[in-house]
Amino acid sequence: MKILWCWRCEREMPMLDEAEFARVAELMSQAARATKAFRKEQGRAFRDSRLGERFRPALELYERMTGVRETNPNAIWHHRLAAYGPSCTLCERPLRTPQARHCAACGAPRSEAR
């Protein structure tokens, strides 16, 4: 885990390394499959599928790993180190993707990113 600026959350957040992310992603995938099966079996709308209950194990694991309580399971998907590029040498925020050519925060070209 490493603390980095998250451009979606607009603050520094703990980012999971690949081993940590794999553990959380497995629980997230299980919850998504269970929700899909529930909706298919019950013929219920998405809002009736008890998402909070199904995703609770993943949210709890994320909290144990990072010390940060997250309530939105979707936020965990973008708190992954591998999804970000190197830090910008001008503003020190990470590039939004590993392929980014410019820093979205300050506009510096990637050639200036470390």
Coordinates of C-alpha atoms in Angstrom, one line a residue:
M1 CA 0.0 0.0 0.0
K2 CA 1.1 3.5 -0.8
I3 CA -0.5 6.9 -0.2
L4 CA -1.1 8.8 -3.5
W5 CA -3.3 11.6 -4.7
C6 CA -6.5 10.2 -6.2
W7 CA -7.9 12.5 -8.8
R8 CA -11.4 11.0 -8.5
C9 CA -11.6 11.5 -4.7
E10 CA -9.6 14.7 -4.9
R11 CA -7.4 13.8 -1.9
E12 CA -4.6 11.5 -0.9
M13 CA -5.8 7.9 -0.5
P14 CA -4.2 4.6 0.2
M15 CA -3.5 2.7 -3.1
L16 CA -3.3 -1.1 -3.1
D17 CA -0.4 -2.9 -4.6
E18 CA -1.2 -5.8 -6.9
A19 CA -1.2 -8.5 -4.2
E20 CA -3.5 -6.5 -2.0
F21 CA -5.7 -5.5 -4.9
A22 CA -6.1 -9.2 -5.9
R23 CA -7.5 -10.1 -2.5
V24 CA -10.0 -7.3 -2.5
A25 CA -10.9 -7.7 -6.2
E26 CA -11.8 -11.4 -5.6
L27 CA -14.3 -10.4 -2.9
M28 CA -15.6 -7.6 -5.2
S29 CA -16.1 -10.1 -8.0
Q30 CA -17.9 -12.6 -5.7
A31 CA -20.2 -9.8 -4.6
A32 CA -20.9 -8.8 -8.2
R33 CA -21.7 -12.3 -9.2
A34 CA -24.0 -12.9 -6.2
T35 CA -25.8 -9.6 -6.9
K36 CA -26.3 -10.6 -10.6
A37 CA -27.6 -14.0 -9.6
F38 CA -29.9 -12.5 -7.0
R39 CA -31.4 -10.1 -9.5
K40 CA -31.8 -12.8 -12.1
E41 CA -33.5 -15.3 -9.7
Q42 CA -35.7 -12.7 -8.0
G43 CA -36.4 -10.5 -11.0
R44 CA -35.7 -7.5 -8.8
A45 CA -34.3 -4.1 -9.7
F46 CA -30.8 -3.1 -9.0
R47 CA -31.8 -0.9 -6.0
D48 CA -33.4 -4.0 -4.4
S49 CA -30.3 -6.2 -4.5
R50 CA -28.8 -5.3 -1.1
L51 CA -25.5 -4.2 -2.4
G52 CA -24.2 -3.0 0.9
E53 CA -24.5 -6.4 2.4
R54 CA -23.0 -8.2 -0.5
F55 CA -19.9 -5.9 -0.8
R56 CA -19.4 -5.6 3.0
P57 CA -16.6 -8.2 3.1
A58 CA -14.6 -6.4 0.4
L59 CA -15.1 -3.0 2.1
E60 CA -14.1 -4.5 5.5
L61 CA -10.9 -6.0 4.0
Y62 CA -10.0 -2.7 2.4
E63 CA -10.4 -1.0 5.7
R64 CA -8.3 -3.6 7.5
M65 CA -5.6 -3.2 4.9
T66 CA -5.6 0.6 4.7
G67 CA -7.1 1.9 7.9
V68 CA -9.6 3.9 5.8
R69 CA -13.3 3.2 5.9
E70 CA -14.8 3.2 2.4
T71 CA -18.5 3.0 1.9
N72 CA -18.6 3.0 -1.9
P73 CA -17.4 -0.3 -3.4
N74 CA -16.8 1.4 -6.8
A75 CA -14.1 3.6 -5.2
I76 CA -12.0 0.6 -4.4
W77 CA -11.6 -0.2 -8.1
H78 CA -9.6 3.0 -8.7
H79 CA -7.5 2.7 -5.6
R80 CA -5.0 0.5 -7.3
L81 CA -1.3 1.5 -7.7
A82 CA -1.0 -0.1 -11.1
A83 CA -3.7 2.2 -12.5
Y84 CA -1.5 5.3 -12.0
G85 CA 1.6 6.5 -13.8
P86 CA 4.7 8.0 -12.3
S87 CA 4.7 11.2 -10.2
C88 CA 5.0 14.5 -11.9
T89 CA 8.2 16.3 -11.1
L90 CA 6.4 19.7 -11.0
C91 CA 3.4 19.0 -8.8
E92 CA 4.3 15.6 -7.5
R93 CA 0.8 14.2 -8.2
P94 CA 0.7 10.8 -10.1
L95 CA -0.2 10.8 -13.7
R96 CA -3.7 9.5 -14.2
T97 CA -2.7 6.4 -16.1
P98 CA 0.6 4.6 -16.9
Q99 CA 0.2 5.8 -20.5
A100 CA -0.5 9.5 -19.7
R101 CA 1.5 11.9 -21.8
H102 CA 0.7 14.9 -19.6
C103 CA 0.0 15.6 -16.0
A104 CA -3.7 16.3 -15.7
A105 CA -3.1 18.4 -12.5
C106 CA -0.6 20.9 -13.8
G107 CA -0.2 20.1 -17.6
A108 CA 3.5 19.2 -17.5
P109 CA 4.5 16.8 -20.3
R110 CA 5.4 13.3 -19.3
S111 CA 9.0 13.8 -20.2
E112 CA 9.2 15.9 -17.0
A113 CA 7.5 13.1 -14.9
R114 CA 9.8 10.8 -13.0

